[in-house]
Amino acid sequence: MIVMSIAGVDPSGGAGVFADLKTFQAIGVYGTGIVTSLTAQNPYKFFSTLPITPEYIEEQIDSVMDSYEVEFIKTGMLYSPEIIELVSKKVKEYNLKAIVDPVMVATSGGNLTKEDLAEALNKYLLPQAILTTPNVSEAEKLTCLDINTKEDAIKASKNIKCNNIITGGHLDGINTININGEITTIKQELIKTNNLHGTGCTLSAAITAYLAKDNDLKTSIIKSLDYVYEGIKNGNYGTLIAKI
Ligand code: PXL
């Protein structure tokens, strides 16, 4: 039950690799973390990004794989098309089951990527992923469709290149899940808060952890929606002890 996050570092700990590791720990799986990029930020302000070279990201992945059996990974901030291509190569090489959080911009508005990543995600990574977890604006970028209603979200979900959940934080709390073409919508109460930094990272990390604990994909998604909801309600999702 060893999982891996391939993502950026948010030094304030709410998002990125640090948040993923806390989530893995809370749900009870051992987490490893590959750093694609450093950032300087806090939940309210994004200062800058320092990317790691694809060669050194590859060396990090190989060094962990050299001694750990990893089946499930999640990807977060991948920064550039070159890094996306590298990660997709490693997914194939190690036969990894990848949950892809198609991170493009931070909740705080910071630019987490060098350029538009939708094309590279669609070309290299999503066709190999077991799930992707876009929010509404990421789903719009991946599909070139506008999403304003539940019906729009369902249409977009059918145009994404792998199983997906389009999260509902910007759509009245309606989450749209598409597993093998079968659509399920789950409406959650929206909580008024400004404490949402890293919720997307935490959702995809939780799904990865629940999958590693032998839950099926739909169960893992439902448990993770609940985990993030409870975390938002308590204002401490990074340290929440999971209901397993
Ligand atoms: O939530 C998107 C995200 C992903 N990865 C890193 C981030 C953020 C948002 O701030 O900092 C490293």
mmCIF file of C-alpha atoms and ligand atoms in Angstrom:
data_model
loop_
_atom_site.group_PDB
_atom_site.id
_atom_site.type_symbol
_atom_site.label_atom_id
_atom_site.label_comp_id
_atom_site.label_asym_id
_atom_site.label_seq_id
_atom_site.Cartn_x
_atom_site.Cartn_y
_atom_site.Cartn_z
ATOM 1 C CA MET A 1 0.000 0.000 0.000
ATOM 2 C CA ILE A 2 2.551 2.529 -1.148
ATOM 3 C CA VAL A 3 1.296 5.413 -3.239
ATOM 4 C CA MET A 4 3.017 8.296 -5.006
ATOM 5 C CA SER A 5 2.244 11.942 -5.589
ATOM 6 C CA ILE A 6 3.905 13.680 -8.525
ATOM 7 C CA ALA A 7 3.187 17.368 -7.977
ATOM 8 C CA GLY A 8 4.450 20.781 -6.951
ATOM 9 C CA VAL A 9 5.422 21.936 -3.469
ATOM 10 C CA ASP A 10 3.265 24.527 -1.735
ATOM 11 C CA PRO A 11 5.367 25.564 1.280
ATOM 12 C CA SER A 12 2.242 26.646 3.160
ATOM 13 C CA GLY A 13 1.187 23.001 3.120
ATOM 14 C CA GLY A 14 -2.430 23.310 1.977
ATOM 15 C CA ALA A 15 -1.876 22.124 -1.593
ATOM 16 C CA GLY A 16 0.625 20.132 -3.608
ATOM 17 C CA VAL A 17 2.885 17.295 -2.453
ATOM 18 C CA PHE A 18 2.802 18.221 1.243
ATOM 19 C CA ALA A 19 -1.008 18.183 1.316
ATOM 20 C CA ASP A 20 -1.031 14.903 -0.608
ATOM 21 C CA LEU A 21 1.315 13.256 1.894
ATOM 22 C CA LYS A 22 -0.844 14.415 4.823
ATOM 23 C CA THR A 23 -3.901 13.003 3.096
ATOM 24 C CA PHE A 24 -2.214 9.660 2.402
ATOM 25 C CA GLN A 25 -1.156 9.476 6.041
ATOM 26 C CA ALA A 26 -4.629 10.370 7.356
ATOM 27 C CA ILE A 27 -6.249 7.650 5.248
ATOM 28 C CA GLY A 28 -3.608 5.125 6.228
ATOM 29 C CA VAL A 29 -1.360 4.513 3.246
ATOM 30 C CA TYR A 30 2.366 5.181 2.921
ATOM 31 C CA GLY A 31 3.025 8.139 0.649
ATOM 32 C CA THR A 32 6.000 9.003 -1.514
ATOM 33 C CA GLY A 33 6.366 12.401 -3.181
ATOM 34 C CA ILE A 34 8.027 13.444 -6.431
ATOM 35 C CA VAL A 35 8.544 17.203 -6.774
ATOM 36 C CA THR A 36 7.919 18.758 -10.190
ATOM 37 C CA SER A 37 8.231 22.355 -9.093
ATOM 38 C CA LEU A 38 8.763 24.528 -6.052
ATOM 39 C CA THR A 39 6.428 27.432 -5.445
ATOM 40 C CA ALA A 40 6.452 30.427 -3.121
ATOM 41 C CA GLN A 41 2.879 31.025 -1.968
ATOM 42 C CA ASN A 42 0.369 31.069 0.844
ATOM 43 C CA PRO A 43 -3.363 30.321 0.597
ATOM 44 C CA TYR A 44 -4.146 33.899 -0.434
ATOM 45 C CA LYS A 45 -1.216 34.962 -2.571
ATOM 46 C CA PHE A 46 0.944 33.289 -5.177
ATOM 47 C CA PHE A 47 4.486 34.661 -5.531
ATOM 48 C CA SER A 48 6.507 32.509 -7.921
ATOM 49 C CA THR A 49 7.411 29.083 -9.311
ATOM 50 C CA LEU A 50 10.759 27.330 -9.729
ATOM 51 C CA PRO A 51 10.370 24.241 -11.933
ATOM 52 C CA ILE A 52 12.532 21.123 -11.600
ATOM 53 C CA THR A 53 14.049 19.739 -14.823
ATOM 54 C CA PRO A 54 12.364 16.718 -16.467
ATOM 55 C CA GLU A 55 15.655 14.822 -16.105
ATOM 56 C CA TYR A 56 15.695 15.320 -12.343
ATOM 57 C CA ILE A 57 12.001 14.459 -12.017
ATOM 58 C CA GLU A 58 12.764 11.221 -13.841
ATOM 59 C CA GLU A 59 15.631 10.504 -11.460
ATOM 60 C CA GLN A 60 13.350 11.030 -8.455
ATOM 61 C CA ILE A 61 10.727 8.639 -9.874
ATOM 62 C CA ASP A 62 13.333 5.999 -10.746
ATOM 63 C CA SER A 63 14.932 6.230 -7.311
ATOM 64 C CA VAL A 64 11.629 5.536 -5.544
ATOM 65 C CA MET A 65 10.622 2.810 -7.992
ATOM 66 C CA ASP A 66 14.006 1.185 -7.482
ATOM 67 C CA SER A 67 12.972 0.052 -4.018
ATOM 68 C CA TYR A 68 9.183 0.473 -3.605
ATOM 69 C CA GLU A 69 6.247 -1.343 -5.158
ATOM 70 C CA VAL A 70 3.865 1.405 -6.246
ATOM 71 C CA GLU A 71 0.565 0.673 -8.006
ATOM 72 C CA PHE A 72 -1.402 3.931 -7.684
ATOM 73 C CA ILE A 73 -0.098 7.441 -8.276
ATOM 74 C CA LYS A 74 -1.669 10.861 -8.443
ATOM 75 C CA THR A 75 -0.395 13.749 -10.466
ATOM 76 C CA GLY A 76 -0.921 17.412 -9.643
ATOM 77 C CA MET A 77 0.962 20.453 -10.896
ATOM 78 C CA LEU A 78 3.062 19.249 -13.828
ATOM 79 C CA TYR A 79 4.026 22.719 -15.055
ATOM 80 C CA SER A 80 4.971 22.046 -18.712
ATOM 81 C CA PRO A 81 4.156 19.792 -21.695
ATOM 82 C CA GLU A 82 7.664 18.291 -21.368
ATOM 83 C CA ILE A 83 6.945 17.180 -17.789
ATOM 84 C CA ILE A 84 3.544 15.775 -18.814
ATOM 85 C CA GLU A 85 5.198 13.752 -21.563
ATOM 86 C CA LEU A 86 7.818 12.440 -19.152
ATOM 87 C CA VAL A 87 5.220 11.421 -16.559
ATOM 88 C CA SER A 88 3.184 9.619 -19.190
ATOM 89 C CA LYS A 89 6.323 7.724 -20.241
ATOM 90 C CA LYS A 90 6.927 6.662 -16.621
ATOM 91 C CA VAL A 91 3.279 5.604 -16.167
ATOM 92 C CA LYS A 92 3.746 3.224 -19.091
ATOM 93 C CA GLU A 93 7.192 2.064 -18.030
ATOM 94 C CA TYR A 94 6.097 1.126 -14.491
ATOM 95 C CA ASN A 95 2.533 0.149 -15.391
ATOM 96 C CA LEU A 96 1.093 2.680 -12.937
ATOM 97 C CA LYS A 97 -2.563 3.419 -12.291
ATOM 98 C CA ALA A 98 -2.704 7.196 -12.487
ATOM 99 C CA ILE A 99 -5.253 9.602 -11.034
ATOM 100 C CA VAL A 100 -4.673 12.901 -12.813
ATOM 101 C CA ASP A 101 -5.621 16.218 -11.218
ATOM 102 C CA PRO A 102 -5.318 18.450 -14.306
ATOM 103 C CA VAL A 103 -3.951 21.442 -12.394
ATOM 104 C CA MET A 104 -3.761 24.609 -14.446
ATOM 105 C CA VAL A 105 -4.328 27.579 -12.121
ATOM 106 C CA ALA A 106 -4.249 27.944 -8.318
ATOM 107 C CA THR A 107 -7.394 28.814 -6.364
ATOM 108 C CA SER A 108 -5.495 31.955 -5.324
ATOM 109 C CA GLY A 109 -5.179 32.877 -9.015
ATOM 110 C CA GLY A 110 -1.498 32.067 -9.431
ATOM 111 C CA ASN A 111 -0.233 30.646 -12.680
ATOM 112 C CA LEU A 112 0.926 27.129 -11.918
ATOM 113 C CA THR A 113 1.867 26.244 -15.441
ATOM 114 C CA LYS A 114 4.190 27.494 -18.112
ATOM 115 C CA GLU A 115 1.551 27.490 -20.838
ATOM 116 C CA ASP A 116 -1.760 25.922 -21.762
ATOM 117 C CA LEU A 117 -1.446 22.313 -20.682
ATOM 118 C CA ALA A 118 -4.791 21.008 -21.911
ATOM 119 C CA GLU A 119 -3.405 19.800 -25.222
ATOM 120 C CA ALA A 120 -0.524 17.856 -23.645
ATOM 121 C CA LEU A 121 -2.799 16.380 -20.966
ATOM 122 C CA ASN A 122 -5.250 15.226 -23.649
ATOM 123 C CA LYS A 123 -2.501 13.845 -25.854
ATOM 124 C CA TYR A 124 -0.180 12.114 -23.389
ATOM 125 C CA LEU A 125 -1.586 11.589 -19.938
ATOM 126 C CA LEU A 126 -5.380 11.328 -19.927
ATOM 127 C CA PRO A 127 -5.573 8.445 -22.445
ATOM 128 C CA GLN A 128 -3.535 6.375 -19.969
ATOM 129 C CA ALA A 129 -5.136 7.542 -16.722
ATOM 130 C CA ILE A 130 -7.684 5.604 -14.695
ATOM 131 C CA LEU A 131 -9.356 8.859 -13.574
ATOM 132 C CA THR A 132 -9.072 12.613 -13.920
ATOM 133 C CA THR A 133 -10.565 15.119 -11.462
ATOM 134 C CA PRO A 134 -11.054 18.509 -13.163
ATOM 135 C CA ASN A 135 -12.990 21.372 -11.650
ATOM 136 C CA VAL A 136 -15.369 23.197 -13.977
ATOM 137 C CA SER A 137 -12.791 25.553 -15.457
ATOM 138 C CA GLU A 138 -10.290 22.715 -16.009
ATOM 139 C CA ALA A 139 -13.008 20.601 -17.657
ATOM 140 C CA GLU A 140 -13.810 23.560 -19.925
ATOM 141 C CA LYS A 141 -10.152 23.813 -20.932
ATOM 142 C CA LEU A 142 -9.849 20.059 -21.548
ATOM 143 C CA THR A 143 -12.972 19.892 -23.735
ATOM 144 C CA CYS A 144 -13.238 23.412 -25.214
ATOM 145 C CA LEU A 145 -16.874 23.408 -24.019
ATOM 146 C CA ASP A 146 -18.625 25.945 -21.787
ATOM 147 C CA ILE A 147 -20.065 24.503 -18.590
ATOM 148 C CA ASN A 148 -22.895 26.446 -16.957
ATOM 149 C CA THR A 149 -25.396 23.704 -16.127
ATOM 150 C CA LYS A 150 -25.555 20.080 -15.000
ATOM 151 C CA GLU A 151 -26.344 19.060 -18.596
ATOM 152 C CA ASP A 152 -23.246 20.919 -19.822
ATOM 153 C CA ALA A 153 -21.123 19.081 -17.247
ATOM 154 C CA ILE A 154 -22.505 15.714 -18.341
ATOM 155 C CA LYS A 155 -21.735 16.562 -21.981
ATOM 156 C CA ALA A 156 -18.204 17.669 -21.082
ATOM 157 C CA SER A 157 -17.605 14.566 -18.981
ATOM 158 C CA LYS A 158 -18.415 12.431 -22.048
ATOM 159 C CA ASN A 159 -15.774 14.361 -24.011
ATOM 160 C CA ILE A 160 -12.939 13.834 -21.534
ATOM 161 C CA LYS A 161 -10.493 11.134 -22.560
ATOM 162 C CA CYS A 162 -10.773 8.907 -19.484
ATOM 163 C CA ASN A 163 -13.021 8.219 -16.481
ATOM 164 C CA ASN A 164 -13.603 11.489 -14.690
ATOM 165 C CA ILE A 165 -15.232 13.477 -11.954
ATOM 166 C CA ILE A 166 -15.992 17.123 -12.724
ATOM 167 C CA THR A 167 -16.103 18.644 -9.274
ATOM 168 C CA GLY A 168 -19.071 20.804 -8.386
ATOM 169 C CA GLY A 169 -17.612 23.593 -6.271
ATOM 170 C CA HIS A 170 -18.382 26.027 -9.067
ATOM 171 C CA LEU A 171 -21.580 24.292 -10.184
ATOM 172 C CA ASP A 172 -23.964 24.482 -7.223
ATOM 173 C CA GLY A 173 -22.190 21.567 -5.543
ATOM 174 C CA ILE A 174 -23.104 19.147 -8.347
ATOM 175 C CA ASN A 175 -20.301 16.638 -8.923
ATOM 176 C CA THR A 176 -20.499 14.754 -12.228
ATOM 177 C CA ILE A 177 -18.920 11.298 -12.252
ATOM 178 C CA ASN A 178 -18.340 9.349 -15.461
ATOM 179 C CA ILE A 179 -17.053 5.796 -15.021
ATOM 180 C CA ASN A 180 -16.917 3.774 -18.245
ATOM 181 C CA GLY A 181 -19.578 6.035 -19.751
ATOM 182 C CA GLU A 182 -21.992 5.605 -16.831
ATOM 183 C CA ILE A 183 -22.907 9.008 -15.371
ATOM 184 C CA THR A 184 -23.699 9.617 -11.696
ATOM 185 C CA THR A 185 -24.297 13.087 -10.271
ATOM 186 C CA ILE A 186 -23.835 13.775 -6.577
ATOM 187 C CA LYS A 187 -24.930 17.083 -5.106
ATOM 188 C CA GLN A 188 -23.126 18.306 -2.005
ATOM 189 C CA GLU A 189 -23.986 21.222 0.213
ATOM 190 C CA LEU A 190 -21.740 24.225 -0.542
ATOM 191 C CA ILE A 191 -20.098 25.614 2.564
ATOM 192 C CA LYS A 192 -19.419 29.347 2.740
ATOM 193 C CA THR A 193 -15.699 29.658 3.471
ATOM 194 C CA ASN A 194 -12.505 31.174 2.122
ATOM 195 C CA ASN A 195 -10.637 28.052 3.205
ATOM 196 C CA LEU A 196 -10.631 26.078 -0.044
ATOM 197 C CA HIS A 197 -6.958 26.167 -0.916
ATOM 198 C CA GLY A 198 -5.795 22.668 -1.826
ATOM 199 C CA THR A 199 -9.185 20.970 -1.818
ATOM 200 C CA GLY A 200 -8.635 19.721 -5.386
ATOM 201 C CA CYS A 201 -5.246 18.251 -4.467
ATOM 202 C CA THR A 202 -6.714 16.627 -1.381
ATOM 203 C CA LEU A 203 -9.621 15.082 -3.307
ATOM 204 C CA SER A 204 -7.377 13.360 -5.845
ATOM 205 C CA ALA A 205 -4.929 12.251 -3.131
ATOM 206 C CA ALA A 206 -7.781 10.780 -1.073
ATOM 207 C CA ILE A 207 -9.120 8.880 -4.098
ATOM 208 C CA THR A 208 -5.623 7.467 -4.686
ATOM 209 C CA ALA A 209 -5.361 6.355 -1.050
ATOM 210 C CA TYR A 210 -8.803 4.726 -0.977
ATOM 211 C CA LEU A 211 -8.028 2.881 -4.228
ATOM 212 C CA ALA A 212 -4.786 1.611 -2.690
ATOM 213 C CA LYS A 213 -6.899 0.313 0.205
ATOM 214 C CA ASP A 214 -8.839 -1.854 -2.254
ATOM 215 C CA ASN A 215 -11.952 0.251 -2.671
ATOM 216 C CA ASP A 216 -13.398 0.326 -6.184
ATOM 217 C CA LEU A 217 -13.268 3.565 -8.181
ATOM 218 C CA LYS A 218 -16.793 4.760 -7.432
ATOM 219 C CA THR A 219 -16.534 3.990 -3.713
ATOM 220 C CA SER A 220 -13.155 5.731 -3.557
ATOM 221 C CA ILE A 221 -14.617 8.845 -5.177
ATOM 222 C CA ILE A 222 -17.640 8.934 -2.853
ATOM 223 C CA LYS A 223 -15.515 8.427 0.287
ATOM 224 C CA SER A 224 -13.138 11.156 -0.895
ATOM 225 C CA LEU A 225 -15.921 13.671 -1.577
ATOM 226 C CA ASP A 226 -17.047 13.064 1.989
ATOM 227 C CA TYR A 227 -13.479 13.399 3.299
ATOM 228 C CA VAL A 228 -12.942 16.765 1.600
ATOM 229 C CA TYR A 229 -16.410 17.996 2.627
ATOM 230 C CA GLU A 230 -15.707 17.191 6.277
ATOM 231 C CA GLY A 231 -12.323 18.858 5.977
ATOM 232 C CA ILE A 232 -13.801 22.053 4.555
ATOM 233 C CA LYS A 233 -16.450 22.032 7.290
ATOM 234 C CA ASN A 234 -13.794 21.650 9.975
ATOM 235 C CA GLY A 235 -11.329 23.993 8.291
ATOM 236 C CA ASN A 236 -8.520 21.485 8.630
ATOM 237 C CA TYR A 237 -8.715 19.046 5.755
ATOM 238 C CA GLY A 238 -4.975 18.409 5.734
ATOM 239 C CA THR A 239 -4.996 16.908 9.200
ATOM 240 C CA LEU A 240 -8.391 15.295 9.262
ATOM 241 C CA ILE A 241 -8.442 11.700 10.437
ATOM 242 C CA ALA A 242 -10.382 9.810 7.829
ATOM 243 C CA LYS A 243 -13.513 7.809 8.267
ATOM 244 C CA ILE A 244 -12.183 4.648 6.648
HETATM 245 O O1 PXL B 1 -4.741 23.257 -6.163
HETATM 246 C C1 PXL B 1 -3.885 23.400 -7.229
HETATM 247 C C2 PXL B 1 -2.458 23.371 -6.818
HETATM 248 C C3 PXL B 1 -1.686 22.306 -7.146
HETATM 249 N N1 PXL B 1 -0.374 22.229 -6.844
HETATM 250 C C4 PXL B 1 0.232 23.198 -6.184
HETATM 251 C C5 PXL B 1 -0.484 24.300 -5.806
HETATM 252 C C6 PXL B 1 -1.869 24.396 -6.119
HETATM 253 C C7 PXL B 1 -2.627 25.548 -5.718
HETATM 254 O O2 PXL B 1 -2.153 26.480 -5.156
HETATM 255 O O3 PXL B 1 0.139 25.255 -5.149
HETATM 256 C C8 PXL B 1 1.671 23.096 -5.859
#
